[in-house]
Short mmCIF file of C-alpha atoms in Angstrom, two decimals:
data_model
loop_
_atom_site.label_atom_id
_atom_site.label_comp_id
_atom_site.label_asym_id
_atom_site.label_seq_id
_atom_site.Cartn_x
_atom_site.Cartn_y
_atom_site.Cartn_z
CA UNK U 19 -8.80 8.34 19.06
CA UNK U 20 -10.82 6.43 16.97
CA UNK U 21 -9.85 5.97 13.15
CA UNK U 22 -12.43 5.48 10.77
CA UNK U 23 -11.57 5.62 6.29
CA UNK U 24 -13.95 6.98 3.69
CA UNK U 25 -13.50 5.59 0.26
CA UNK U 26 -14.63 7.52 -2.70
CA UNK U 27 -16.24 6.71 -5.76
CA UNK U 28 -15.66 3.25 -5.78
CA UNK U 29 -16.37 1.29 -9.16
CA UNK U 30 -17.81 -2.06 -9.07
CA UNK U 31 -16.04 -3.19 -11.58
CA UNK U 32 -12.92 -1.29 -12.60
CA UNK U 33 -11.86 -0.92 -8.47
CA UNK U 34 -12.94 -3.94 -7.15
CA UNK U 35 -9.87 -4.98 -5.95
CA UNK U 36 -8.06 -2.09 -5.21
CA UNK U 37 -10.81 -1.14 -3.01
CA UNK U 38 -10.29 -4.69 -1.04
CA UNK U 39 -6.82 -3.76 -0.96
CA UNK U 40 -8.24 -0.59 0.79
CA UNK U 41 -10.41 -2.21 3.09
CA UNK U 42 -7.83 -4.40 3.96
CA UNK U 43 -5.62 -2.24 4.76
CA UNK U 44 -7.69 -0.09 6.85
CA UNK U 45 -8.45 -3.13 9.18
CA UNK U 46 -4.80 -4.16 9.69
CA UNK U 47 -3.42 -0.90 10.36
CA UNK U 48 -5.81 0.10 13.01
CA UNK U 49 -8.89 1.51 11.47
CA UNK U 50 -11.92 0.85 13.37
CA UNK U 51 -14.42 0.63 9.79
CA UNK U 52 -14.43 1.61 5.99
CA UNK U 53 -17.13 3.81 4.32
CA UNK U 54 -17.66 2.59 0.51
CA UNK U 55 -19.05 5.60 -1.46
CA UNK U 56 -19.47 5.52 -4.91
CA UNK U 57 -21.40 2.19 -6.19
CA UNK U 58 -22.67 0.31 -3.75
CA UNK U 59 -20.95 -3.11 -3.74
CA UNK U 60 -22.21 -5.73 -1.95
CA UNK U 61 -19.60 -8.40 -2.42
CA UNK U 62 -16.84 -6.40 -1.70
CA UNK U 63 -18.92 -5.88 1.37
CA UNK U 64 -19.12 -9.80 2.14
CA UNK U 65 -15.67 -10.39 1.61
CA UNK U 66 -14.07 -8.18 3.96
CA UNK U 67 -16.70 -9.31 6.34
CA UNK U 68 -15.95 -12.93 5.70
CA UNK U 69 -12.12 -11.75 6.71
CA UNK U 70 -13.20 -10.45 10.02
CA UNK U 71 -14.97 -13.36 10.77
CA UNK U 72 -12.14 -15.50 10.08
CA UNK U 73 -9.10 -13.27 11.11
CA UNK U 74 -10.73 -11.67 14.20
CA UNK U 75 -11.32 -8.18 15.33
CA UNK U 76 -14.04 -6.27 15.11
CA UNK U 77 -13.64 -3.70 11.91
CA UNK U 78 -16.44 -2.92 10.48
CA UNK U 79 -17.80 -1.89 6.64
CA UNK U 80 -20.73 -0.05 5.58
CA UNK U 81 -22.17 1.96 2.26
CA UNK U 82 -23.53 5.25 1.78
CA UNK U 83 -24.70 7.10 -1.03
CA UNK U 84 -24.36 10.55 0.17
CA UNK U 85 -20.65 10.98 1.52
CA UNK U 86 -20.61 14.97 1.05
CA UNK U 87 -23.30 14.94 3.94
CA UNK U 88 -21.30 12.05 5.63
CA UNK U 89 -18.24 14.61 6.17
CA UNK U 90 -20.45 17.60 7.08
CA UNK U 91 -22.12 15.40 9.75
CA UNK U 92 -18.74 13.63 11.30
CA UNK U 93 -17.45 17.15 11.36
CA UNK U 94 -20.93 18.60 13.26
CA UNK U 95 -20.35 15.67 16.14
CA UNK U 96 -16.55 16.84 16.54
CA UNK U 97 -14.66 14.71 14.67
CA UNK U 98 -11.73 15.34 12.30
CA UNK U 99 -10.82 14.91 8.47
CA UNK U 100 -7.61 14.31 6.81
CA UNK U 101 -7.58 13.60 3.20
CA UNK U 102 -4.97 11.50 1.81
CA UNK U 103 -3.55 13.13 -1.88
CA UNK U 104 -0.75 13.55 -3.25
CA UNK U 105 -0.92 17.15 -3.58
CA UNK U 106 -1.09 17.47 0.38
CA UNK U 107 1.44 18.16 3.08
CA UNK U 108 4.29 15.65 3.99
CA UNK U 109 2.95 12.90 6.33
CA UNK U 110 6.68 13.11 8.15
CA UNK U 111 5.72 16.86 9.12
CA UNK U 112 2.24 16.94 9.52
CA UNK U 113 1.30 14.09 11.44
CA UNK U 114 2.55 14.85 14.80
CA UNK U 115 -0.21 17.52 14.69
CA UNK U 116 -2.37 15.27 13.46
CA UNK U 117 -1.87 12.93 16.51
CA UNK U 118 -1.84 15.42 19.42
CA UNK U 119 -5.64 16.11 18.47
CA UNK U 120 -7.44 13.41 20.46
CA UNK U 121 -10.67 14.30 18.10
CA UNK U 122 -11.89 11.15 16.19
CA UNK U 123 -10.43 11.15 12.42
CA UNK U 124 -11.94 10.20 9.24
CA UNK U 125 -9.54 9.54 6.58
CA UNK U 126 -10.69 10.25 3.33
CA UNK U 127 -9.19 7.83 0.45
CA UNK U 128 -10.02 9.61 -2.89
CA UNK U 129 -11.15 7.52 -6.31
CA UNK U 130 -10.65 8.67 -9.70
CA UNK U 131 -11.67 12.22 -9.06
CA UNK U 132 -11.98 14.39 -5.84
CA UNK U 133 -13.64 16.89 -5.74
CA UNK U 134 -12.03 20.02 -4.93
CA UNK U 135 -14.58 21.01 -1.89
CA UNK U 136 -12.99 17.46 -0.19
CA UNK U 137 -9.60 19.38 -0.29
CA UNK U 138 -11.58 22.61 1.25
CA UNK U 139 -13.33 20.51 3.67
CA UNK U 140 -10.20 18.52 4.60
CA UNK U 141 -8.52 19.67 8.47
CA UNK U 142 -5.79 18.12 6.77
CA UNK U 143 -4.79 17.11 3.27
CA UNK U 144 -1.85 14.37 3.83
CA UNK U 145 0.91 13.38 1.31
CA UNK U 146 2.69 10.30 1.26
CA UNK U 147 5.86 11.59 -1.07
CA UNK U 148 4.36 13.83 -4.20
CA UNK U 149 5.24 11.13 -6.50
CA UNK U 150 2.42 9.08 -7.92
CA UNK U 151 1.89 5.82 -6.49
CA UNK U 152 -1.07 4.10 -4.72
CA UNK U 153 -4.11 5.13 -2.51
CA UNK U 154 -3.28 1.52 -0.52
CA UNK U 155 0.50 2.33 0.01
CA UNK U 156 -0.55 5.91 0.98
CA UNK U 157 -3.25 4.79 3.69
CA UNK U 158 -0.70 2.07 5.15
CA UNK U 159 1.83 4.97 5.89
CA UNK U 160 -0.23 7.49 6.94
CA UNK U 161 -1.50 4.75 9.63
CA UNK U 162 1.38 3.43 10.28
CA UNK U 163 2.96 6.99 11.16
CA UNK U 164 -0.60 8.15 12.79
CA UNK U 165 0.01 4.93 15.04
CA UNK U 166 3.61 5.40 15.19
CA UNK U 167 3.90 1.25 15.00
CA UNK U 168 0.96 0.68 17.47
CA UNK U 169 -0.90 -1.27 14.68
CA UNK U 170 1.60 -3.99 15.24
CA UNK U 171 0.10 -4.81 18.97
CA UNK U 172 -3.63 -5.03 17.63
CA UNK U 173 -5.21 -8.09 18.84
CA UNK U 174 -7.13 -9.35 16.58
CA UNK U 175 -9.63 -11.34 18.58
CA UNK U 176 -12.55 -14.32 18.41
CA UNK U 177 -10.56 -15.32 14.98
CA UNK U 178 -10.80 -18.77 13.30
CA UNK U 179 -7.35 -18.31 12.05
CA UNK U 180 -3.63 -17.08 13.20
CA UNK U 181 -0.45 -17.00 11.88
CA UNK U 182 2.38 -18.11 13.45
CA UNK U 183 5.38 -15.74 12.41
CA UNK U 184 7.72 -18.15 10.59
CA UNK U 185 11.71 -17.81 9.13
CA UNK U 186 11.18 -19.99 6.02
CA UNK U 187 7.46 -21.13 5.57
CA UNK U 188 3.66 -21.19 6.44
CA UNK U 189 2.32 -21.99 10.03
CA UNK U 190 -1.32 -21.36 10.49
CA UNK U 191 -2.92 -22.20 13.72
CA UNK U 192 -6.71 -23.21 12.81
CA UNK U 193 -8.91 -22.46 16.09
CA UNK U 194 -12.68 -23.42 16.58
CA UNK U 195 -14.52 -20.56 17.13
CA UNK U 196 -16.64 -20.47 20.01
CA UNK U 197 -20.32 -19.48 19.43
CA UNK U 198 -21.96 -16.11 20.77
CA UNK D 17 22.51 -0.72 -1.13
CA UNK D 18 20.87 -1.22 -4.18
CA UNK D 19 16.81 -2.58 -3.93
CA UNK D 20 14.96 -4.00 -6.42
CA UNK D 21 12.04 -5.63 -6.42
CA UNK D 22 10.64 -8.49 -8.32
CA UNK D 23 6.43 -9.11 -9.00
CA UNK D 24 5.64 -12.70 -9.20
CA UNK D 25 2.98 -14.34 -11.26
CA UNK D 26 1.33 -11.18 -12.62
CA UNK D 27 -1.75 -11.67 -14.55
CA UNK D 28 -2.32 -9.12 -17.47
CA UNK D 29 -6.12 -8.39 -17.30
CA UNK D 30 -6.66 -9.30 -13.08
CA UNK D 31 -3.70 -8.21 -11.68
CA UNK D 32 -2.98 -4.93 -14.06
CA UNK D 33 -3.77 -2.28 -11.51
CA UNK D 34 -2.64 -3.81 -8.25
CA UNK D 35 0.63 -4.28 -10.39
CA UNK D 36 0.93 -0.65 -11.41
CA UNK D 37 0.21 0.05 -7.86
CA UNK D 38 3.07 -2.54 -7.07
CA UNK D 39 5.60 -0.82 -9.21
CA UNK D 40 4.60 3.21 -8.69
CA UNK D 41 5.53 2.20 -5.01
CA UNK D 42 8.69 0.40 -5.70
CA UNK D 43 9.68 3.73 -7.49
CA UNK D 44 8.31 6.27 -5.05
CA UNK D 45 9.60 4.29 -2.15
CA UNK D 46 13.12 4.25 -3.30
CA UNK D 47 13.80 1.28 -5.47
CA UNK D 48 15.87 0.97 -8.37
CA UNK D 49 14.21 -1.31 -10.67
CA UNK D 50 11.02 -3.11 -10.79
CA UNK D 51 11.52 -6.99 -12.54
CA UNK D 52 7.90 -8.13 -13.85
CA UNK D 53 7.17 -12.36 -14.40
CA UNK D 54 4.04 -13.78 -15.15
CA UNK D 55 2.36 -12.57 -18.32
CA UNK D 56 4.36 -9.84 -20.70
CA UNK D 57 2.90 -6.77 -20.29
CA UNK D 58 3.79 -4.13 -22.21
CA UNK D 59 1.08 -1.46 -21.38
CA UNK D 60 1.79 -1.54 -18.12
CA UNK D 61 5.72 -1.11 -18.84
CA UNK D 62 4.96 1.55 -21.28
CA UNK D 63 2.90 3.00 -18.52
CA UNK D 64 5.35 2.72 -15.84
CA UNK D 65 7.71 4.58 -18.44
CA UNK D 66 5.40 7.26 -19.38
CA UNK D 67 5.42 8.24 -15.18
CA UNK D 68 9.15 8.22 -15.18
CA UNK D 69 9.79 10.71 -18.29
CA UNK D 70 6.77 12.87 -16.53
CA UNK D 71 7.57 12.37 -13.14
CA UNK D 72 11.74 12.03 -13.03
CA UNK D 73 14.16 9.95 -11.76
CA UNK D 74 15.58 6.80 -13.15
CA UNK D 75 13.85 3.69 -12.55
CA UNK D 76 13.54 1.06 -14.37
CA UNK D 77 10.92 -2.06 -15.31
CA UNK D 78 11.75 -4.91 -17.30
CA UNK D 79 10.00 -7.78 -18.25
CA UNK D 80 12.00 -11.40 -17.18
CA UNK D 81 10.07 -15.18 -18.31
CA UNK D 82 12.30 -17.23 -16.10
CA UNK D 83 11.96 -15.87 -12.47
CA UNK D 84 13.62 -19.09 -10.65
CA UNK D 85 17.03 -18.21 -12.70
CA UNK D 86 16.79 -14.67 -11.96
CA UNK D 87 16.55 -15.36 -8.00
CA UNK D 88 19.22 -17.83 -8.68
CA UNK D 89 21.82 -15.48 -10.35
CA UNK D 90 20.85 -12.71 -8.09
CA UNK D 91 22.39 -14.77 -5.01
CA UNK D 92 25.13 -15.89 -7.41
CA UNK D 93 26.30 -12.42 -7.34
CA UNK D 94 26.05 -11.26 -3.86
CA UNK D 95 23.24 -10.26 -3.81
CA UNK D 96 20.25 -10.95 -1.02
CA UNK D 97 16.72 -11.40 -1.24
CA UNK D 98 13.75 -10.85 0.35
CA UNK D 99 10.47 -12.72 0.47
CA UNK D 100 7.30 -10.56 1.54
CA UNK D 101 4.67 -12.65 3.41
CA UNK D 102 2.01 -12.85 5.90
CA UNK D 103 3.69 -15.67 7.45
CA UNK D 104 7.13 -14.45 8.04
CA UNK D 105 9.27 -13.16 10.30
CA UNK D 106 7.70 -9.37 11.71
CA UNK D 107 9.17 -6.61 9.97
CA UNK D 108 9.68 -4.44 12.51
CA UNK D 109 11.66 -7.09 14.39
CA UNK D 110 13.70 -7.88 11.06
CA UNK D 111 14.58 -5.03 9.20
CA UNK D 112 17.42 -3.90 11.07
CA UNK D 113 19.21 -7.13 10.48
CA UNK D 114 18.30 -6.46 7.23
CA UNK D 115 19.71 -2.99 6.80
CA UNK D 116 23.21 -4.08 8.25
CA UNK D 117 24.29 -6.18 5.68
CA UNK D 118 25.00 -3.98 3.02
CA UNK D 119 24.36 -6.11 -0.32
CA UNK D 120 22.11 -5.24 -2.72
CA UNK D 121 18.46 -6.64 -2.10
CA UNK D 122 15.46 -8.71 -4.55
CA UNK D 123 12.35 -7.69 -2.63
CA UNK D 124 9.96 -10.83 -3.98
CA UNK D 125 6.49 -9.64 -3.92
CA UNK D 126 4.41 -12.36 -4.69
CA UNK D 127 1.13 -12.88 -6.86
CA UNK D 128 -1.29 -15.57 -5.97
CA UNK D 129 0.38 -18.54 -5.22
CA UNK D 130 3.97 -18.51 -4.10
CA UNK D 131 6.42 -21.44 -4.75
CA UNK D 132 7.29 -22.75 -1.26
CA UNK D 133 10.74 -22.76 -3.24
CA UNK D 134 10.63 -18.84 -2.70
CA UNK D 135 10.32 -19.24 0.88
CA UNK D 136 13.18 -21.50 1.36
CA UNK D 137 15.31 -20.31 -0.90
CA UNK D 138 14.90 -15.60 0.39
CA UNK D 139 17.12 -14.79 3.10
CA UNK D 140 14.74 -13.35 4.99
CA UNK D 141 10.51 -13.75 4.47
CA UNK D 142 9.03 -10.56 6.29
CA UNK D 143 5.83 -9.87 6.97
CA UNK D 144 4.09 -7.12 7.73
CA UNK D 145 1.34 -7.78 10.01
CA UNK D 146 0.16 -11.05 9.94
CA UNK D 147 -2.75 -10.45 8.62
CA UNK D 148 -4.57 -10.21 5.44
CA UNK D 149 -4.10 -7.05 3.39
CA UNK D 150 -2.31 -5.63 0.27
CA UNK D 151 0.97 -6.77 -1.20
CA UNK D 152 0.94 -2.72 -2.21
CA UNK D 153 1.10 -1.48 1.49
CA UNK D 154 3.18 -4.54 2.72
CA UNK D 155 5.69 -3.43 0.09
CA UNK D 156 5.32 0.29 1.07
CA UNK D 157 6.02 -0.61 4.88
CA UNK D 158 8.63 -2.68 4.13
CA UNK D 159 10.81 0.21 2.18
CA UNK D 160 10.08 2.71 4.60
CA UNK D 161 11.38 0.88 7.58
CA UNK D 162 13.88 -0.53 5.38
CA UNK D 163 15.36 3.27 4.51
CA UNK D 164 13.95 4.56 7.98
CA UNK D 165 11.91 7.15 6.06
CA UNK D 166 14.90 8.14 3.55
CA UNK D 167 12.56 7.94 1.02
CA UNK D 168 11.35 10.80 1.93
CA UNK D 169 14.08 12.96 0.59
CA UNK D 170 14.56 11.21 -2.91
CA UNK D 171 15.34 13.78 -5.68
CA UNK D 172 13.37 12.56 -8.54
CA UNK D 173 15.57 14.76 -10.42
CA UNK D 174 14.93 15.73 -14.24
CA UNK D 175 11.15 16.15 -13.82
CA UNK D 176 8.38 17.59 -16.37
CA UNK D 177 6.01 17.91 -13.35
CA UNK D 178 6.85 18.64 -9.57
CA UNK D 179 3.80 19.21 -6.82
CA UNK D 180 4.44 21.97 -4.20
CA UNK D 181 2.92 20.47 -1.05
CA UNK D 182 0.01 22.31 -0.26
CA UNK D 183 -2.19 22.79 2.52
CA UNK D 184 -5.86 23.19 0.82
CA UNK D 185 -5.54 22.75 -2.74
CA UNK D 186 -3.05 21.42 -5.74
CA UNK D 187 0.12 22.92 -7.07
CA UNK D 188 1.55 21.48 -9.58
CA UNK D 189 4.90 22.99 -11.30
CA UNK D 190 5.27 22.33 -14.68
CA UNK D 191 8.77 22.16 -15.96
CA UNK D 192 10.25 22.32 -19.42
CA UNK D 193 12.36 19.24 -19.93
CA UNK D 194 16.20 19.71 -21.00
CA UNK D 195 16.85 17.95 -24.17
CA UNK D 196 19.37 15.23 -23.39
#
């Protein structure tokens, strides 16, 4: 199953970095790319793929202007879409069901304001808790659960860069890439 | 065991929303209190306040100038702390040695750069992943394998507003608050 996270209505300005936090996010727990809607932001764009180029992997980012024909046309070719809010169905209840689909899933991040055919559209609508909090806490659980821990294995590979888990410090090992 | 969690080095205009972020999912995700350092705030406290009265429960944000002392007179009282990093030890290797000692935890969630002071002087640095993302979802991993999903079933008692989990669509219950 193949994991791939719509973001909507980013901001340039006002969401810039809780959209990087997104991004982020999406690439360490598992997700495969990121779908900016919204304003198109190019440096956000260059900065998440200056981390893949340093951290390894191969996630990928990419804009488009027209998500509402994005979901119609990941739906036509099969795949699945579960929209994170907190208005949605636990996480701890709903995501075994979730998971037993094999069908590829697009999870949908919302901005400031979703539109209510997004909730219609949804296979799923998600919650993580219905307490306010964060769409970057909210994407790491649902993940996390969806992957039930998986996301810790991913090898992140080609990278320029890797940590070296440490009790009380920093240990980076610095690699030289080697070319394509 | 009590948790609260401390926010290093926030910056009032950068670091506003990824701080609001920081403490909605201290509160959501079962902490007590939320200890900011860095610049006074007080529109985010106020904030943070406003989504308690609204939202329920009893947690707590308060505003400390002198985060080294804090740390300090946390230990000097029992209690433990916690350092979330990239570069430490795996959380999901850690956090049941964690969870066994019952004293009440400082999870240090740092800004941009940490004091290698902080890292010698937590009990335990944890990291989630090791790789780039979001001190939000590192801090939202972290409590939920710390409480092994426990969060889940917080009453956030004393609410104005209360969302029925819904499968299409938003429910929102509005409640009159008692006078106290």
């Amino acid at each position: 199953m193949n994991v791939d996270v719509l973001r909507l209505d980013h901001r340039r300005v006002r969401d810039a970095r809780i959209t990087t936090h997104v991004c982020l996010t999406a690439r360490a727990f598992g997700a495969s790319k990121v779908i900016l809607s919204g304003d198109e932001d190019k440096k956000i764009m260059e900065n998440i793929r200056d981390v893949v180029k340093r951290w390894g992997g191969d996630f990928e980012i990419e804009y488009i202007k027209n998500w509402d024909k994005f979901i119609e046309e990941w739906k036509n070719f099969g795949g699945e879409v579960v929209h994170l809010t907190m208005y949605g169905e636990a996480v701890q209840k709903i995501t075994g069901n979730i998971r037993e689909s094999p069908n590829d899933k697009l999870v949908i991040v919302g901005g400031s304001r979703v539109p209510s055919k997004v909730y219609q559209d949804a296979d799923w609508n998600v919650s993580v808790t219905n307490q306010p909090h964060s769409e970057v806490s909210a994407l790491s659980i649902f993940l996390h659960t969806l992957l039930e821990g998986k996301e810790y294995e991913i090898d992140f590979s080609n990278s320029e860069l890797r940590v070296i888990p440490t009790a009380h410090g920093k240990q980076v090992e610095t690699r030289k890439k080697p070319h394509k």
